Amino acid sequence: TYLKWYNKVGYGSGDIAGNVVYAFLTSFVMIYLTDSVGLAAGIVGTLIAVSKLFDGFTDIFFGSMIDKTHSKMGKAKPWMLYGYIGCAITLVCCFAVPTSWGNTAKYAWFFIAYTLLNGVFYTANNIAYSALTSLITKNSKERVQMGSYRFIFAFSTSLLIQSVTVKFVDYCGGDAAAWRTVAIIYAIIGLIVNTISALSVKELPEEEGAKVKKEEKYSMREAAGLLFSNKYYLMICVTYILQQIYSAMLSMGIYYMMYVLNNENLFPVFSWAINIPLIIALIATPQLVTRWGGLYKLNLTGYAIGTIGRILVIPAAYYGSVPLMLLFTAVAAFGMGPWQGDMNAVIANCSEYTYLTKHKRVDGTMYSCTSLGVKLGGGLGTAITGWLLEFSRFDKKLSVQPDSCLNMLHMMYLWIPAVLCIVITILMSRMNVEKANKELMVHTER
């Protein structure tokens, strides 16, 4: 064993900082820009989509830079620490669009701030944070435990932010300046927690951990080739992107609650129905992995249960039963929990697969799929919701939206998430990297 309990808790707390950015941005940036700043949802969606063009490049770049970094703090910790300073500043900028400026200048301000946040600073911080899973321990059980702690903090933070932000903004005045004030407070909290998290763990010496040899140096182009030749990396990447689109669609539930259920106070209630079962599942994940004898079967079975739960939300919604919607939402979240808890361990196995097939260590670069998934999936999800709202003739000035908008909100909150769950479950059925590694090691021994 490599870690004490406080190392695991300290590491996991880093996702408080990550979700101060991610949960706040994906859940509320659209409603802030449309309702408080007066920008068009469709144009905002397009700007977010254009911003995503930079993300694939920066993910591989920073992953490669982490692999090549040699410092007293280690390979990943410097990027985690210093990257978040930029995260904090640009998060505030995203919610501080000058309201006195013309619309073109407002769009430009948001685009620059959003691109810097996602394409540069969040990328550096998040890939480094994820890569620490393989750099501070080589124990598979500890990696699963770290993932569970991490996502317990992540979903607890999401739950808190989705529960209190609207009321917090109203308390601060309810206008654009109030959103800026809340963003500043969240950014300061994130900066403090990220620093504590980074300092609570110590990377293994390179000879014991990454075992990087001088002859194993490779260019960014070679790193990309190593990633995209690994079919399990591609599966994880696509799964992560779809999951983040799924989360972005559920984050638009605030529109569904306001205009379909006519009660915006239900949004935090549904957030509880999502995050509490997830947290319970995450607590149980390390024991479940041991009992089920691995990751693959547990993840596939769990996600199949989650998909069934999400599908059942649809008839419950059309039946008009909020309690049934909450129940099936909770079932869906519980089923998806194990994958969230052991995902980093699966990625570590994926990195091992590259080593066994290509004889190259790419731990930092391999974890680019987490950052790429969050940014590309979350960004595309937010962009798609903006386009769909614009297409459906959503008008923020109307207290009652037209039927075209109400039908679209049903599509966004009910049907699209169910379809995404089905596709992810199919991908899960093909993602048995544990079995592949065992077969490769047996072949190598022979």
CSV table of C-alpha atoms in Angstrom, one decimal:
chain,number,residue,atom,x,y,z
A,1,THR,CA,0.0,0.0,0.0
A,2,TYR,CA,1.1,3.5,-0.7
A,3,LEU,CA,-1.5,5.8,0.8
A,4,LYS,CA,-2.9,6.7,4.2
A,5,TRP,CA,-6.6,7.6,4.6
A,6,TYR,CA,-5.8,11.3,4.7
A,7,ASN,CA,-3.9,11.1,1.4
A,8,LYS,CA,-7.0,9.6,-0.2
A,9,VAL,CA,-9.4,12.2,1.3
A,10,GLY,CA,-7.0,15.0,0.5
A,11,TYR,CA,-6.7,13.9,-3.1
A,12,GLY,CA,-10.5,13.4,-3.5
A,13,SER,CA,-11.2,16.9,-2.1
A,14,GLY,CA,-9.5,18.3,-5.3
A,15,ASP,CA,-12.8,17.6,-7.2
A,16,ILE,CA,-14.5,20.2,-5.0
A,17,ALA,CA,-12.3,22.7,-6.9
A,18,GLY,CA,-12.9,21.1,-10.2
A,19,ASN,CA,-16.7,21.1,-9.8
A,20,VAL,CA,-16.8,24.7,-8.5
A,21,VAL,CA,-15.8,25.4,-12.1
A,22,TYR,CA,-17.6,22.6,-14.0
A,23,ALA,CA,-21.0,22.4,-12.1
A,24,PHE,CA,-21.3,26.2,-11.9
A,25,LEU,CA,-20.4,26.7,-15.5
A,26,THR,CA,-22.5,24.0,-17.1
A,27,SER,CA,-25.6,24.5,-14.9
A,28,PHE,CA,-25.8,28.3,-15.0
A,29,VAL,CA,-23.7,30.0,-17.6
A,30,MET,CA,-26.5,29.8,-20.2
A,31,ILE,CA,-29.2,31.2,-18.0
A,32,TYR,CA,-26.8,33.9,-16.8
A,33,LEU,CA,-26.0,34.9,-20.4
A,34,THR,CA,-29.6,34.8,-21.7
A,35,ASP,CA,-31.5,36.2,-18.7
A,36,SER,CA,-29.0,38.6,-17.0
A,37,VAL,CA,-26.8,39.7,-19.9
A,38,GLY,CA,-29.4,39.5,-22.7
A,39,LEU,CA,-27.4,37.4,-25.2
A,40,ALA,CA,-29.1,35.0,-27.7
A,41,ALA,CA,-28.9,31.3,-26.7
A,42,GLY,CA,-28.2,30.2,-30.2
A,43,ILE,CA,-25.2,32.5,-30.7
A,44,VAL,CA,-23.8,31.5,-27.3
A,45,GLY,CA,-24.2,27.9,-28.3
A,46,THR,CA,-22.3,28.5,-31.5
A,47,LEU,CA,-19.4,30.3,-29.7
A,48,ILE,CA,-19.1,27.4,-27.2
A,49,ALA,CA,-19.0,24.9,-30.1
A,50,VAL,CA,-16.3,26.9,-31.9
A,51,SER,CA,-14.3,27.1,-28.7
A,52,LYS,CA,-14.3,23.3,-28.6
A,53,LEU,CA,-12.1,23.2,-31.7
A,54,PHE,CA,-9.1,24.1,-29.6
A,55,ASP,CA,-9.7,21.5,-26.9
A,56,GLY,CA,-8.5,18.3,-28.7
A,57,PHE,CA,-5.1,20.0,-29.4
A,58,THR,CA,-4.6,21.4,-25.9
A,59,ASP,CA,-5.6,18.1,-24.2
A,60,ILE,CA,-2.9,16.1,-25.9
A,61,PHE,CA,-0.4,19.0,-25.5
A,62,PHE,CA,-0.8,19.3,-21.8
A,63,GLY,CA,-0.9,15.5,-21.3
A,64,SER,CA,2.4,15.3,-23.2
A,65,MET,CA,3.9,18.2,-21.2
A,66,ILE,CA,3.0,16.4,-17.9
A,67,ASP,CA,4.7,13.2,-19.1
A,68,LYS,CA,7.8,15.3,-19.9
A,69,THR,CA,7.9,17.3,-16.7
A,70,HIS,CA,10.6,16.6,-14.0
A,71,SER,CA,10.4,18.8,-10.9
A,72,LYS,CA,10.9,18.5,-7.1
A,73,MET,CA,7.1,18.4,-6.8
A,74,GLY,CA,6.8,15.7,-9.4
A,75,LYS,CA,5.3,15.6,-12.9
A,76,ALA,CA,1.6,16.5,-12.4
A,77,LYS,CA,1.4,18.5,-9.2
A,78,PRO,CA,2.9,21.8,-10.6
A,79,TRP,CA,0.4,21.8,-13.4
A,80,MET,CA,-2.5,21.1,-11.0
A,81,LEU,CA,-1.4,23.9,-8.7
A,82,TYR,CA,-0.6,26.7,-11.1
A,83,GLY,CA,-3.3,25.8,-13.6
A,84,TYR,CA,-6.0,26.5,-11.1
A,85,ILE,CA,-4.9,30.1,-10.7
A,86,GLY,CA,-5.9,30.7,-14.3
A,87,CYS,CA,-9.1,28.7,-13.7
A,88,ALA,CA,-10.2,30.9,-10.9
A,89,ILE,CA,-9.6,34.2,-12.9
A,90,THR,CA,-11.3,33.0,-16.1
A,91,LEU,CA,-14.3,31.5,-14.2
A,92,VAL,CA,-14.9,35.0,-12.7
A,93,CYS,CA,-14.5,36.5,-16.2
A,94,CYS,CA,-17.2,34.2,-17.7
A,95,PHE,CA,-19.7,35.6,-15.2
A,96,ALA,CA,-18.5,39.2,-15.3
A,97,VAL,CA,-19.5,40.1,-18.9
A,98,PRO,CA,-19.6,44.0,-18.9
A,99,THR,CA,-23.4,44.8,-19.3
A,100,SER,CA,-22.7,48.3,-20.5
A,101,TRP,CA,-20.9,47.1,-23.6
A,102,GLY,CA,-22.5,46.4,-27.0
A,103,ASN,CA,-23.6,42.8,-27.8
A,104,THR,CA,-20.6,42.2,-30.1
A,105,ALA,CA,-18.1,43.1,-27.4
A,106,LYS,CA,-20.1,41.0,-24.9
A,107,TYR,CA,-19.9,37.9,-27.1
A,108,ALA,CA,-16.2,38.5,-27.6
A,109,TRP,CA,-15.5,38.8,-23.9
A,110,PHE,CA,-17.4,35.6,-23.1
A,111,PHE,CA,-15.7,33.7,-26.0
A,112,ILE,CA,-12.2,34.7,-24.9
A,113,ALA,CA,-12.8,33.9,-21.2
A,114,TYR,CA,-14.6,30.6,-21.9
A,115,THR,CA,-11.9,29.5,-24.3
A,116,LEU,CA,-9.0,30.3,-22.0
A,117,LEU,CA,-10.8,28.6,-19.1
A,118,ASN,CA,-11.6,25.4,-20.9
A,119,GLY,CA,-8.8,25.1,-23.5
A,120,VAL,CA,-5.9,26.2,-21.3
A,121,PHE,CA,-6.2,26.4,-17.5
A,122,TYR,CA,-8.9,23.8,-16.8
A,123,THR,CA,-7.1,21.4,-19.2
A,124,ALA,CA,-3.8,21.7,-17.4
A,125,ASN,CA,-5.3,21.4,-14.0
A,126,ASN,CA,-7.8,18.5,-14.7
A,127,ILE,CA,-5.4,16.3,-16.6
A,128,ALA,CA,-2.7,16.7,-13.9
A,129,TYR,CA,-5.3,16.0,-11.2
A,130,SER,CA,-6.5,12.8,-13.0
A,131,ALA,CA,-3.0,11.6,-13.8
A,132,LEU,CA,-2.1,11.7,-10.1
A,133,THR,CA,-4.1,8.5,-9.8
A,134,SER,CA,-1.3,6.5,-11.5
A,135,LEU,CA,1.5,8.7,-10.1
A,136,ILE,CA,1.0,8.4,-6.4
A,137,THR,CA,0.1,4.7,-6.2
A,138,LYS,CA,0.4,1.5,-8.2
A,139,ASN,CA,-2.1,-0.3,-6.1
A,140,SER,CA,-5.3,-1.0,-8.1
A,141,LYS,CA,-7.5,-1.1,-5.0
A,142,GLU,CA,-6.2,2.3,-3.9
A,143,ARG,CA,-6.9,3.7,-7.3
A,144,VAL,CA,-10.5,2.6,-7.0
A,145,GLN,CA,-10.7,4.1,-3.5
A,146,MET,CA,-9.2,7.4,-4.8
A,147,GLY,CA,-11.8,7.5,-7.6
A,148,SER,CA,-14.6,6.9,-5.1
A,149,TYR,CA,-13.4,9.7,-2.7
A,150,ARG,CA,-12.9,12.0,-5.7
A,151,PHE,CA,-16.4,11.6,-7.1
A,152,ILE,CA,-18.0,11.7,-3.7
A,153,PHE,CA,-16.6,15.2,-3.3
A,154,ALA,CA,-17.5,15.9,-7.0
A,155,PHE,CA,-21.1,15.0,-6.8
A,156,SER,CA,-21.5,16.5,-3.3
A,157,THR,CA,-20.1,19.8,-4.7
A,158,SER,CA,-22.4,19.6,-7.7
A,159,LEU,CA,-25.4,19.0,-5.4
A,160,LEU,CA,-24.5,21.9,-3.2
A,161,ILE,CA,-23.9,24.3,-6.1
A,162,GLN,CA,-27.1,23.3,-7.9
A,163,SER,CA,-29.1,23.6,-4.7
A,164,VAL,CA,-27.9,26.9,-3.4
A,165,THR,CA,-26.7,29.0,-6.4
A,166,VAL,CA,-30.1,30.4,-7.6
A,167,LYS,CA,-31.0,31.5,-4.0
A,168,PHE,CA,-27.5,32.7,-3.5
A,169,VAL,CA,-27.7,34.9,-6.6
A,170,ASP,CA,-31.1,36.2,-5.5
A,171,TYR,CA,-29.7,37.0,-2.1
A,172,CYS,CA,-26.8,39.0,-3.7
A,173,GLY,CA,-29.3,41.1,-5.8
A,174,GLY,CA,-30.4,38.8,-8.6
A,175,ASP,CA,-28.7,40.8,-11.4
A,176,ALA,CA,-25.6,40.4,-13.5
A,177,ALA,CA,-23.4,41.9,-10.6
A,178,ALA,CA,-24.8,39.2,-8.3
A,179,TRP,CA,-23.6,36.4,-10.6
A,180,ARG,CA,-20.2,38.0,-10.7
A,181,THR,CA,-20.1,38.2,-6.8
A,182,VAL,CA,-21.1,34.5,-6.6
A,183,ALA,CA,-18.4,33.5,-9.2
A,184,ILE,CA,-15.7,35.3,-7.2
A,185,ILE,CA,-16.7,33.5,-4.0
A,186,TYR,CA,-16.7,30.1,-5.7
A,187,ALA,CA,-13.4,30.8,-7.4
A,188,ILE,CA,-11.7,31.7,-4.1
A,189,ILE,CA,-13.1,28.5,-2.4
A,190,GLY,CA,-11.8,26.4,-5.4
A,191,LEU,CA,-8.4,28.0,-5.3
A,192,ILE,CA,-8.0,27.2,-1.6
A,193,VAL,CA,-9.2,23.6,-1.8
A,194,ASN,CA,-7.2,22.8,-5.0
A,195,THR,CA,-4.0,23.9,-3.2
A,196,ILE,CA,-4.7,21.8,-0.1
A,197,SER,CA,-5.5,18.8,-2.3
A,198,ALA,CA,-2.2,19.1,-4.3
A,199,LEU,CA,-0.1,19.4,-1.2
A,200,SER,CA,-1.8,16.4,0.5
A,201,VAL,CA,-0.2,13.8,-1.7
A,202,LYS,CA,3.3,13.0,-2.9
A,203,GLU,CA,4.2,11.5,-6.3
A,204,LEU,CA,6.2,8.3,-6.4
A,205,PRO,CA,9.9,8.6,-7.4
A,206,GLU,CA,10.1,8.2,-11.2
A,207,GLU,CA,12.0,5.0,-11.0
A,208,GLU,CA,9.2,3.4,-8.9
A,209,GLY,CA,6.3,5.2,-10.5
A,210,ALA,CA,6.3,6.2,-14.1
A,211,LYS,CA,9.6,4.5,-14.9
A,212,VAL,CA,10.3,7.0,-17.7
A,213,LYS,CA,13.5,6.2,-19.6
A,214,LYS,CA,15.4,8.6,-21.7
A,215,GLU,CA,14.9,6.5,-24.8
A,216,GLU,CA,11.1,6.6,-24.3
A,217,LYS,CA,10.8,10.3,-25.1
A,218,TYR,CA,8.3,11.0,-27.8
A,219,SER,CA,6.8,14.0,-29.6
A,220,MET,CA,3.2,15.2,-29.2
A,221,ARG,CA,2.4,13.7,-32.6
A,222,GLU,CA,3.7,10.3,-31.4
A,223,ALA,CA,1.7,10.7,-28.2
A,224,ALA,CA,-1.5,11.3,-30.2
A,225,GLY,CA,-0.7,8.2,-32.3
A,226,LEU,CA,-0.2,6.1,-29.1
A,227,LEU,CA,-3.6,7.3,-27.8
A,228,PHE,CA,-5.6,6.8,-30.9
A,229,SER,CA,-4.1,3.4,-31.6
A,230,ASN,CA,-5.6,2.3,-28.2
A,231,LYS,CA,-9.2,1.2,-28.9
A,232,TYR,CA,-10.0,1.3,-25.2
A,233,TYR,CA,-8.8,4.9,-24.9
A,234,LEU,CA,-11.2,5.8,-27.8
A,235,MET,CA,-14.1,4.0,-26.1
A,236,ILE,CA,-13.4,5.7,-22.8
A,237,CYS,CA,-13.1,9.1,-24.5
A,238,VAL,CA,-16.4,8.7,-26.4
A,239,THR,CA,-18.1,7.4,-23.2
A,240,TYR,CA,-16.9,10.4,-21.2
A,241,ILE,CA,-18.0,12.8,-23.9
A,242,LEU,CA,-21.5,11.3,-24.0
A,243,GLN,CA,-21.7,11.3,-20.2
A,244,GLN,CA,-20.9,15.0,-20.1
A,245,ILE,CA,-23.5,15.8,-22.8
A,246,TYR,CA,-25.9,13.8,-20.7
A,247,SER,CA,-25.0,15.8,-17.6
A,248,ALA,CA,-25.4,19.1,-19.6
A,249,MET,CA,-28.8,18.0,-20.7
A,250,LEU,CA,-29.9,17.3,-17.1
A,251,SER,CA,-28.4,20.7,-16.0
A,252,MET,CA,-30.9,22.3,-18.4
A,253,GLY,CA,-33.5,20.8,-16.1
A,254,ILE,CA,-33.7,24.3,-14.6
A,255,TYR,CA,-35.6,25.4,-17.8
A,256,TYR,CA,-37.8,22.2,-17.6
A,257,MET,CA,-38.7,23.0,-14.0
A,258,MET,CA,-39.4,26.6,-14.7
A,259,TYR,CA,-41.5,26.2,-17.9
A,260,VAL,CA,-42.9,22.7,-17.9
A,261,LEU,CA,-43.4,21.9,-14.2
A,262,ASN,CA,-43.8,25.6,-13.4
A,263,ASN,CA,-41.7,25.3,-10.2
A,264,GLU,CA,-38.1,26.3,-10.4
A,265,ASN,CA,-37.6,25.1,-6.8
A,266,LEU,CA,-37.8,21.5,-8.0
A,267,PHE,CA,-34.4,21.8,-9.7
A,268,PRO,CA,-32.5,21.4,-6.4
A,269,VAL,CA,-34.8,18.5,-5.4
A,270,PHE,CA,-33.9,16.7,-8.6
A,271,SER,CA,-30.3,17.5,-8.0
A,272,TRP,CA,-30.6,15.6,-4.6
A,273,ALA,CA,-32.3,12.7,-6.4
A,274,ILE,CA,-29.3,12.5,-8.7
A,275,ASN,CA,-26.4,13.2,-6.4
A,276,ILE,CA,-27.3,11.4,-3.2
A,277,PRO,CA,-27.7,7.9,-4.9
A,278,LEU,CA,-24.5,8.6,-6.8
A,279,ILE,CA,-22.7,9.3,-3.5
A,280,ILE,CA,-24.1,6.1,-1.9
A,281,ALA,CA,-23.0,4.1,-4.9
A,282,LEU,CA,-19.5,5.6,-4.8
A,283,ILE,CA,-19.1,4.7,-1.1
A,284,ALA,CA,-20.0,1.1,-1.9
A,285,THR,CA,-17.9,0.9,-5.1
A,286,PRO,CA,-14.5,-0.3,-3.6
A,287,GLN,CA,-16.3,-3.2,-1.8
A,288,LEU,CA,-18.4,-4.0,-4.9
A,289,VAL,CA,-15.2,-4.1,-7.1
A,290,THR,CA,-13.7,-6.7,-4.7
A,291,ARG,CA,-16.9,-8.7,-4.5
A,292,TRP,CA,-17.5,-8.8,-8.3
A,293,GLY,CA,-13.9,-9.6,-8.9
A,294,GLY,CA,-13.1,-6.7,-11.2
A,295,LEU,CA,-14.3,-3.6,-12.9
A,296,TYR,CA,-15.9,-4.7,-16.2
A,297,LYS,CA,-18.9,-6.7,-15.0
A,298,LEU,CA,-19.8,-4.2,-12.2
A,299,ASN,CA,-19.7,-1.2,-14.6
A,300,LEU,CA,-21.7,-2.9,-17.3
A,301,THR,CA,-24.4,-4.2,-14.9
A,302,GLY,CA,-24.6,-0.9,-13.1
A,303,TYR,CA,-25.0,1.1,-16.3
A,304,ALA,CA,-27.6,-1.2,-17.6
A,305,ILE,CA,-29.6,-0.6,-14.4
A,306,GLY,CA,-29.0,3.1,-14.8
A,307,THR,CA,-30.3,3.1,-18.4
A,308,ILE,CA,-33.5,1.3,-17.4
A,309,GLY,CA,-34.1,3.9,-14.7
A,310,ARG,CA,-33.5,6.8,-17.1
A,311,ILE,CA,-35.9,5.3,-19.6
A,312,LEU,CA,-38.6,4.9,-17.0
A,313,VAL,CA,-38.3,8.7,-16.2
A,314,ILE,CA,-40.0,9.3,-19.6
A,315,PRO,CA,-43.4,7.6,-18.9
A,316,ALA,CA,-43.4,9.0,-15.4
A,317,ALA,CA,-43.0,12.5,-16.8
A,318,TYR,CA,-45.8,12.2,-19.3
A,319,TYR,CA,-48.0,10.6,-16.6
A,320,GLY,CA,-47.4,13.8,-14.6
A,321,SER,CA,-45.9,12.1,-11.5
A,322,VAL,CA,-43.0,14.1,-10.0
A,323,PRO,CA,-42.5,11.4,-7.2
A,324,LEU,CA,-42.1,8.7,-9.8
A,325,MET,CA,-39.7,10.9,-11.8
A,326,LEU,CA,-37.6,11.4,-8.7
A,327,LEU,CA,-37.6,7.7,-8.0
A,328,PHE,CA,-36.5,6.6,-11.4
A,329,THR,CA,-33.9,9.5,-11.5
A,330,ALA,CA,-32.5,8.1,-8.3
A,331,VAL,CA,-32.3,4.5,-9.7
A,332,ALA,CA,-30.5,5.8,-12.8
A,333,ALA,CA,-28.0,7.7,-10.8
A,334,PHE,CA,-27.3,4.8,-8.4
A,335,GLY,CA,-26.7,2.4,-11.4
A,336,MET,CA,-24.2,4.9,-13.0
A,337,GLY,CA,-22.3,5.3,-9.7
A,338,PRO,CA,-19.7,2.5,-9.9
A,339,TRP,CA,-18.4,3.7,-13.2
A,340,GLN,CA,-17.8,7.1,-11.8
A,341,GLY,CA,-15.9,5.6,-8.8
A,342,ASP,CA,-13.6,3.2,-10.7
A,343,MET,CA,-13.2,5.1,-14.0
A,344,ASN,CA,-9.7,6.3,-13.1
A,345,ALA,CA,-8.7,2.7,-12.4
A,346,VAL,CA,-10.0,1.7,-15.8
A,347,ILE,CA,-8.0,4.5,-17.4
A,348,ALA,CA,-4.9,3.3,-15.6
A,349,ASN,CA,-5.6,-0.2,-17.0
A,350,CYS,CA,-5.9,1.5,-20.4
A,351,SER,CA,-2.5,3.1,-20.0
A,352,GLU,CA,-1.1,-0.4,-19.1
A,353,TYR,CA,-2.6,-1.7,-22.3
A,354,THR,CA,-0.6,0.8,-24.3
A,355,TYR,CA,2.6,-0.2,-22.4
A,356,LEU,CA,1.9,-3.9,-23.0
A,357,THR,CA,1.3,-3.3,-26.8
A,358,LYS,CA,3.6,-0.4,-27.6
A,359,HIS,CA,6.1,-0.5,-24.7
A,360,LYS,CA,5.6,3.2,-24.0
A,361,ARG,CA,4.6,4.9,-20.8
A,362,VAL,CA,1.9,7.6,-21.4
A,363,ASP,CA,0.2,8.0,-18.0
A,364,GLY,CA,-0.3,11.8,-18.2
A,365,THR,CA,-1.3,11.8,-21.8
A,366,MET,CA,-3.7,8.9,-21.3
A,367,TYR,CA,-5.7,11.0,-18.8
A,368,SER,CA,-6.3,13.6,-21.4
A,369,CYS,CA,-9.6,11.7,-22.1
A,370,THR,CA,-11.0,13.0,-18.8
A,371,SER,CA,-10.3,16.6,-19.6
A,372,LEU,CA,-11.3,16.1,-23.3
A,373,GLY,CA,-14.5,14.5,-22.2
A,374,VAL,CA,-15.4,17.2,-19.7
A,375,LYS,CA,-14.7,20.1,-22.0
A,376,LEU,CA,-15.9,18.6,-25.3
A,377,GLY,CA,-18.9,16.8,-23.9
A,378,GLY,CA,-19.9,19.6,-21.4
A,379,GLY,CA,-19.3,22.3,-24.0
A,380,LEU,CA,-21.1,20.5,-26.8
A,381,GLY,CA,-24.0,19.7,-24.4
A,382,THR,CA,-24.3,23.4,-23.4
A,383,ALA,CA,-24.0,24.4,-27.1
A,384,ILE,CA,-26.6,21.9,-28.2
A,385,THR,CA,-29.1,23.1,-25.6
A,386,GLY,CA,-28.5,26.7,-26.7
A,387,TRP,CA,-29.2,25.8,-30.4
A,388,LEU,CA,-32.3,23.7,-29.5
A,389,LEU,CA,-33.7,26.5,-27.3
A,390,GLU,CA,-33.2,29.0,-30.1
A,391,PHE,CA,-34.7,26.6,-32.7
A,392,SER,CA,-37.7,26.0,-30.5
A,393,ARG,CA,-38.4,29.8,-30.3
A,394,PHE,CA,-37.5,30.2,-26.6
A,395,ASP,CA,-38.1,33.7,-25.4
A,396,LYS,CA,-36.8,34.7,-22.0
A,397,LYS,CA,-39.4,37.5,-21.8
A,398,LEU,CA,-42.3,35.1,-21.8
A,399,SER,CA,-43.5,33.5,-18.6
A,400,VAL,CA,-45.3,30.9,-20.6
A,401,GLN,CA,-43.2,29.5,-23.5
A,402,PRO,CA,-44.7,28.4,-26.9
A,403,ASP,CA,-45.6,24.7,-27.4
A,404,SER,CA,-42.6,24.3,-29.7
A,405,CYS,CA,-40.3,25.2,-26.8
A,406,LEU,CA,-42.2,23.0,-24.3
A,407,ASN,CA,-41.9,20.0,-26.6
A,408,MET,CA,-38.2,20.7,-27.1
A,409,LEU,CA,-37.7,20.8,-23.3
A,410,HIS,CA,-39.3,17.4,-23.1
A,411,MET,CA,-36.9,16.2,-25.8
A,412,MET,CA,-33.8,17.7,-24.0
A,413,TYR,CA,-34.6,16.6,-20.5
A,414,LEU,CA,-36.2,13.2,-21.2
A,415,TRP,CA,-35.5,11.6,-24.5
A,416,ILE,CA,-31.9,12.6,-25.3
A,417,PRO,CA,-30.5,11.5,-21.9
A,418,ALA,CA,-32.2,8.1,-22.3
A,419,VAL,CA,-30.7,7.6,-25.8
A,420,LEU,CA,-27.3,8.6,-24.6
A,421,CYS,CA,-27.5,6.0,-21.8
A,422,ILE,CA,-28.3,3.3,-24.2
A,423,VAL,CA,-25.3,4.1,-26.4
A,424,ILE,CA,-23.0,4.3,-23.3
A,425,THR,CA,-24.2,0.9,-22.2
A,426,ILE,CA,-23.3,-0.6,-25.6
A,427,LEU,CA,-19.8,0.9,-25.3
A,428,MET,CA,-19.5,-0.5,-21.8
A,429,SER,CA,-20.1,-4.0,-23.1
A,430,ARG,CA,-17.0,-3.7,-25.3
A,431,MET,CA,-14.7,-2.1,-22.7
A,432,ASN,CA,-13.1,-5.2,-21.1
A,433,VAL,CA,-9.6,-3.8,-20.9
A,434,GLU,CA,-8.9,-6.0,-17.8
A,435,LYS,CA,-9.3,-9.2,-19.8
A,436,ALA,CA,-7.2,-7.8,-22.7
A,437,ASN,CA,-4.3,-7.0,-20.3
A,438,LYS,CA,-4.4,-10.4,-18.7
A,439,GLU,CA,-4.2,-12.1,-22.1
A,440,LEU,CA,-1.3,-9.9,-23.2
A,441,MET,CA,0.6,-10.6,-20.0
A,442,VAL,CA,0.1,-14.4,-20.4
A,443,HIS,CA,1.3,-14.1,-24.0
A,444,THR,CA,4.4,-12.0,-22.9
A,445,GLU,CA,5.3,-14.6,-20.3
A,446,ARG,CA,5.2,-17.4,-22.9
